[in-house]
Short mmCIF file of C-alpha atoms and ligand atoms in Angstrom, two decimals:
data_model
loop_
_atom_site.label_atom_id
_atom_site.label_comp_id
_atom_site.label_asym_id
_atom_site.label_seq_id
_atom_site.Cartn_x
_atom_site.Cartn_y
_atom_site.Cartn_z
CA MET W 1 159.13 155.42 127.18
CA SER W 2 160.79 153.07 124.34
CA ALA W 3 160.51 153.89 120.84
CA ASP W 4 157.64 151.39 120.05
CA THR W 5 155.30 152.39 122.90
CA ILE W 6 152.40 153.54 121.56
CA LEU W 7 150.28 154.48 124.74
CA GLU W 8 151.62 155.24 128.20
CA ALA W 9 149.25 155.98 131.40
CA GLN W 10 151.01 157.44 134.41
CA GLY W 11 148.74 157.17 137.69
CA LEU W 12 145.46 157.58 135.87
CA THR W 13 143.00 158.36 138.50
CA MET W 14 139.19 158.74 138.13
CA ARG W 15 136.65 159.21 140.78
CA PHE W 16 132.69 159.57 140.79
CA LEU W 17 131.65 161.67 143.80
CA GLY W 18 133.18 159.35 146.39
CA LEU W 19 133.87 156.33 144.58
CA VAL W 20 137.49 155.82 143.22
CA ALA W 21 136.84 153.79 140.04
CA VAL W 22 140.38 154.04 138.65
CA ASN W 23 143.43 154.25 141.34
CA GLN W 24 146.69 155.30 140.42
CA VAL W 25 147.04 153.11 137.08
CA SER W 26 150.18 153.12 135.09
CA PHE W 27 150.99 151.01 132.32
CA ALA W 28 152.48 150.98 128.73
CA LEU W 29 151.03 149.62 125.46
CA ALA W 30 153.68 148.46 122.81
CA ARG W 31 152.75 149.28 119.02
CA GLY W 32 150.95 146.03 117.38
CA GLU W 33 150.53 144.29 121.11
CA ILE W 34 147.08 142.83 122.03
CA LEU W 35 146.59 143.72 125.59
CA GLY W 36 143.64 142.07 127.59
CA LEU W 37 142.06 144.28 130.17
CA ILE W 38 140.12 142.09 132.79
CA GLY W 39 138.64 142.29 136.06
CA PRO W 40 135.27 141.80 138.00
CA ASN W 41 132.29 143.77 137.32
CA GLY W 42 132.80 147.33 138.45
CA ALA W 43 136.35 147.03 138.48
CA GLY W 44 136.86 150.08 136.41
CA LYS W 45 137.66 148.69 133.14
CA THR W 46 135.30 150.65 131.01
CA THR W 47 136.27 153.86 132.81
CA LEU W 48 139.90 153.16 131.94
CA ILE W 49 138.82 153.17 128.30
CA SER W 50 136.70 156.22 128.40
CA LEU W 51 139.79 157.80 130.16
CA ILE W 52 141.92 156.89 127.05
CA SER W 53 139.44 157.76 124.17
CA GLY W 54 138.67 161.07 126.11
CA THR W 55 134.86 160.60 127.10
CA LEU W 56 135.88 161.14 130.40
CA LEU W 57 138.59 163.26 131.82
CA PRO W 58 140.82 162.00 134.95
CA VAL W 59 141.18 163.64 138.04
CA ALA W 60 144.99 163.01 138.24
CA GLY W 61 147.60 161.48 135.84
CA GLU W 62 149.03 161.55 132.42
CA LEU W 63 148.34 160.28 129.15
CA LEU W 64 150.71 159.99 126.18
CA PHE W 65 149.77 158.76 122.87
CA GLU W 66 152.99 158.26 120.51
CA GLY W 67 154.97 160.37 122.79
CA ARG W 68 152.83 163.18 123.31
CA SER W 69 150.25 164.31 126.00
CA ILE W 70 146.55 163.89 125.03
CA ASN W 71 145.41 164.88 128.50
CA GLY W 72 143.40 167.99 127.56
CA LEU W 73 142.05 166.62 124.11
CA PRO W 74 138.43 165.98 123.67
CA PRO W 75 137.29 162.51 122.06
CA HIS W 76 137.02 163.66 118.44
CA ALA W 77 140.62 165.00 118.55
CA ARG W 78 141.88 161.70 119.93
CA ALA W 79 139.98 160.04 117.07
CA HIS W 80 141.89 162.12 114.83
CA LEU W 81 145.15 161.14 116.20
CA GLY W 82 144.31 157.51 115.62
CA ILE W 83 142.46 156.16 118.92
CA GLY W 84 139.32 154.48 118.23
CA ARG W 85 136.80 152.60 120.60
CA THR W 86 133.91 150.38 120.85
CA PHE W 87 130.99 151.06 123.36
CA GLN W 88 129.97 148.44 125.59
CA VAL W 89 126.49 149.90 125.39
CA MET W 90 126.42 150.21 121.84
CA LYS W 91 125.40 153.44 120.30
CA PRO W 92 124.63 153.19 116.54
CA PHE W 93 122.40 156.01 115.10
CA PRO W 94 119.26 153.67 114.98
CA ARG W 95 117.49 155.13 111.86
CA LEU W 96 120.57 155.14 109.85
CA SER W 97 121.27 151.89 107.77
CA VAL W 98 124.12 149.82 108.77
CA LEU W 99 126.16 151.18 105.94
CA GLU W 100 125.60 154.70 106.90
CA ASN W 101 126.58 154.16 110.31
CA VAL W 102 129.97 152.79 109.31
CA THR W 103 130.11 155.40 106.46
CA VAL W 104 129.88 158.07 109.23
CA GLY W 105 132.92 156.23 110.97
CA ALA W 106 134.85 156.51 107.72
CA LEU W 107 134.13 160.44 107.52
CA PHE W 108 135.24 161.27 111.11
CA GLY W 109 138.09 159.25 111.76
CA PHE W 110 142.05 159.38 111.66
CA GLY W 111 143.38 162.49 110.23
CA GLY W 112 140.23 164.16 110.10
CA GLY W 113 138.44 161.29 108.27
CA GLU W 114 137.76 160.70 104.35
CA HIS W 115 136.37 163.51 102.78
CA ASN W 116 135.16 161.70 99.78
CA ARG W 117 131.58 160.17 100.38
CA SER W 118 131.73 157.48 97.83
CA LYS W 119 135.11 156.29 98.92
CA ALA W 120 133.98 156.34 102.37
CA ARG W 121 131.01 154.15 101.60
CA GLU W 122 133.31 152.10 99.65
CA GLN W 123 135.48 151.66 102.71
CA ALA W 124 132.38 150.88 104.67
CA ARG W 125 131.26 148.13 102.50
CA ALA W 126 134.86 146.40 102.66
CA LEU W 127 134.41 146.55 106.53
CA LEU W 128 131.10 145.14 106.59
CA ASP W 129 132.25 142.51 104.45
CA PHE W 130 135.21 141.93 106.96
CA THR W 131 133.06 141.91 110.25
CA GLY W 132 130.45 139.67 108.30
CA LEU W 133 127.57 141.97 107.84
CA GLN W 134 127.48 142.28 104.25
CA HIS W 135 123.90 140.83 104.12
CA ARG W 136 122.76 143.56 106.58
CA VAL W 137 123.96 146.88 105.07
CA ASP W 138 120.70 147.99 104.22
CA GLN W 139 118.75 147.53 107.47
CA HIS W 140 118.08 150.06 110.06
CA ALA W 141 120.89 149.65 112.81
CA ASP W 142 118.05 149.35 115.38
CA GLU W 143 116.76 146.26 113.49
CA LEU W 144 119.97 144.44 114.34
CA GLY W 145 120.14 141.39 116.93
CA GLY W 146 122.92 141.41 119.66
CA PRO W 147 125.95 139.49 117.86
CA ASP W 148 124.92 141.88 114.60
CA ARG W 149 125.15 144.80 116.84
CA LYS W 150 128.55 144.00 118.28
CA ARG W 151 129.81 143.49 114.62
CA LEU W 152 128.49 147.05 113.76
CA GLU W 153 130.13 148.47 116.54
CA LEU W 154 133.69 146.86 115.65
CA ALA W 155 133.20 147.86 111.95
CA LYS W 156 132.24 151.51 113.01
CA ALA W 157 135.43 151.62 115.08
CA LEU W 158 137.58 150.46 112.31
CA ALA W 159 136.03 152.83 109.76
CA MET W 160 137.74 155.34 111.77
CA LYS W 161 141.24 153.80 110.71
CA PRO W 162 142.77 153.72 114.45
CA LYS W 163 146.12 153.03 115.26
CA LEU W 164 144.95 152.19 118.73
CA LEU W 165 141.57 150.32 118.93
CA LEU W 166 140.07 150.02 122.50
CA LEU W 167 137.45 147.16 122.56
CA ASP W 168 134.97 146.89 125.34
CA GLU W 169 133.11 143.30 125.53
CA VAL W 170 132.68 142.87 121.98
CA MET W 171 132.05 139.11 122.77
CA ALA W 172 129.37 139.67 125.39
CA GLY W 173 126.30 137.51 124.57
CA LEU W 174 127.98 135.65 121.58
CA THR W 175 127.79 131.91 121.04
CA HIS W 176 131.09 129.69 121.40
CA ALA W 177 130.98 129.74 117.46
CA GLU W 178 130.71 133.34 117.18
CA ILE W 179 133.05 134.23 119.75
CA ASP W 180 135.74 132.11 117.86
CA GLU W 181 134.85 134.17 114.83
CA VAL W 182 135.32 137.49 116.64
CA VAL W 183 138.75 136.21 118.02
CA GLU W 184 139.93 135.69 114.44
CA ILE W 185 138.81 139.12 113.42
CA ILE W 186 140.41 140.81 116.23
CA LYS W 187 143.69 138.77 115.09
CA LYS W 188 143.55 139.92 111.67
CA ILE W 189 143.00 143.46 113.03
CA ARG W 190 146.34 143.46 114.62
CA ASP W 191 147.98 141.67 111.87
CA SER W 192 147.02 144.58 109.77
CA GLY W 193 149.43 146.58 112.28
CA ILE W 194 146.47 147.98 114.80
CA THR W 195 147.29 148.11 118.31
CA ILE W 196 144.68 146.50 120.57
CA LEU W 197 143.34 147.06 124.06
CA VAL W 198 140.83 144.40 124.67
CA ILE W 199 138.41 144.14 127.67
CA GLU W 200 136.56 140.94 127.86
CA HIS W 201 135.00 138.47 130.48
CA VAL W 202 135.35 135.38 128.21
CA MET W 203 138.92 133.88 129.67
CA ARG W 204 139.12 131.66 126.65
CA ALA W 205 138.79 134.40 124.16
CA ILE W 206 141.18 136.64 126.61
CA ARG W 207 144.02 133.87 126.85
CA SER W 208 143.97 133.05 122.94
CA LEU W 209 144.31 136.85 122.08
CA SER W 210 146.36 138.55 124.85
CA ASP W 211 150.13 139.21 124.33
CA ARG W 212 149.89 140.48 128.00
CA ILE W 213 147.12 140.87 130.63
CA VAL W 214 146.26 143.83 132.99
CA VAL W 215 143.92 143.23 136.13
CA LEU W 216 141.81 145.69 137.71
CA HIS W 217 139.98 145.39 140.72
CA HIS W 218 138.23 148.11 142.62
CA GLY W 219 140.23 150.57 140.17
CA GLU W 220 143.71 149.18 141.31
CA MET W 221 146.01 147.25 138.97
CA ILE W 222 146.49 144.18 140.73
CA ALA W 223 148.34 142.23 138.19
CA GLU W 224 150.08 142.72 134.82
CA GLY W 225 152.09 139.87 132.87
CA MET W 226 151.92 137.12 130.57
CA PRO W 227 148.47 135.29 130.25
CA ASP W 228 149.24 131.97 131.96
CA ALA W 229 151.00 133.83 134.77
CA VAL W 230 148.44 136.19 135.44
CA LEU W 231 145.30 133.94 135.22
CA ALA W 232 146.91 131.61 137.75
CA ASP W 233 147.86 134.73 140.20
CA PRO W 234 146.26 134.00 143.61
CA ARG W 235 145.40 137.58 143.80
CA VAL W 236 143.42 137.64 140.60
CA ILE W 237 141.59 134.38 141.16
CA GLU W 238 140.69 135.76 144.85
CA ALA W 239 139.18 138.83 143.08
CA TYR W 240 137.10 136.74 140.75
CA LEU W 241 136.03 134.37 143.44
CA GLY W 242 135.31 137.06 146.21
CA LYS W 243 133.09 139.01 143.65
CA ARG W 244 131.33 135.71 143.00
CA ARG W 245 130.66 134.99 146.58
CA ALA W 246 129.67 138.48 147.25
N1 ATP C 301 129.36 157.79 135.09
C1 ATP C 301 129.29 157.27 136.21
N2 ATP C 301 128.85 157.74 137.31
C2 ATP C 301 129.01 157.24 138.64
N3 ATP C 301 129.72 156.25 138.81
C3 ATP C 301 130.30 155.36 137.66
C4 ATP C 301 130.17 155.87 136.52
N4 ATP C 301 130.57 154.96 135.59
C5 ATP C 301 131.13 154.01 136.14
N5 ATP C 301 130.99 154.48 137.48
C6 ATP C 301 131.25 153.55 138.62
O1 ATP C 301 132.48 153.25 138.49
C7 ATP C 301 132.80 151.94 138.96
C8 ATP C 301 133.39 151.28 137.78
O2 ATP C 301 132.79 151.02 136.54
P1 ATP C 301 133.33 150.68 135.30
O3 ATP C 301 132.09 150.54 134.25
O4 ATP C 301 134.37 151.07 134.82
O5 ATP C 301 133.47 149.04 135.53
P2 ATP C 301 133.75 147.71 134.54
O6 ATP C 301 135.06 147.11 135.06
O7 ATP C 301 133.85 148.20 133.03
O8 ATP C 301 132.68 146.67 134.83
P3 ATP C 301 131.65 145.66 134.20
O9 ATP C 301 132.58 144.57 133.89
O10 ATP C 301 130.53 145.19 134.48
O11 ATP C 301 131.45 146.48 132.55
C9 ATP C 301 131.55 151.03 139.24
O12 ATP C 301 131.50 151.09 140.65
C10 ATP C 301 130.51 152.06 138.58
O13 ATP C 301 129.24 151.98 139.19
MG1 MG C 302 132.55 147.88 131.61
#
């Protein structure tokens, strides 16, 4: 492992009953990098993120974060180390306000979180400005429309001050203009020093964001490399076309 590797996965495998959702996946993430994770529906992308954040435990394989094994650690311990994520199916606290939802993130993040409540609220407000939700701070989370829920999910994850941020389809259902906004936000997050693994079906966004792309298909890593080469790889094209024909 080189000095600037933040995360390394070796032979990660996850099974659900008979189904192998993630099969012997190995890759490394360099600090400061944006890695795109793509693949057809059901390829195992969300499962892989859940293995990294600790909401699922693998049946085999090893995960190293900053050189240390995190295999046995529960999700909150991984959050304390600096691993943050968003959820594809969003999980806000529905009856808390937008501001309170993000404040909770700040109270439970990196290093055990911010212990001072008013500081946590300040940080939450700043992140709501950053993600474009400043006009929604006092609404209940369950009153938000789809795009604003995605922004909330992003603000919550950022409030935990991650070193590594795992993004699961934060652009799904957004308009072209909204996608461009989120792409810019993600670039700014990386420029602030956060390493990012981004799952996305919007290829335009993946191409413009990713330093490197990993492709999953039926749980297997079928390609890895620079965006243009990976997206032109016949195996990758076949994986997507085959899925569309099915
Ligand atoms: N908790 C679970 N129990 C049983 N099977 C599961 C579970 N979670 C995922 N799966 C199965 O594992 C496979 C991979 O699912 P996963 O959600 O990781 O795919 P994905 O690549 O994120 O797909 P999508 O692009 O549709 O979000 C699928 O066949 C899915 O049905
Ligand atoms: Mg998914």
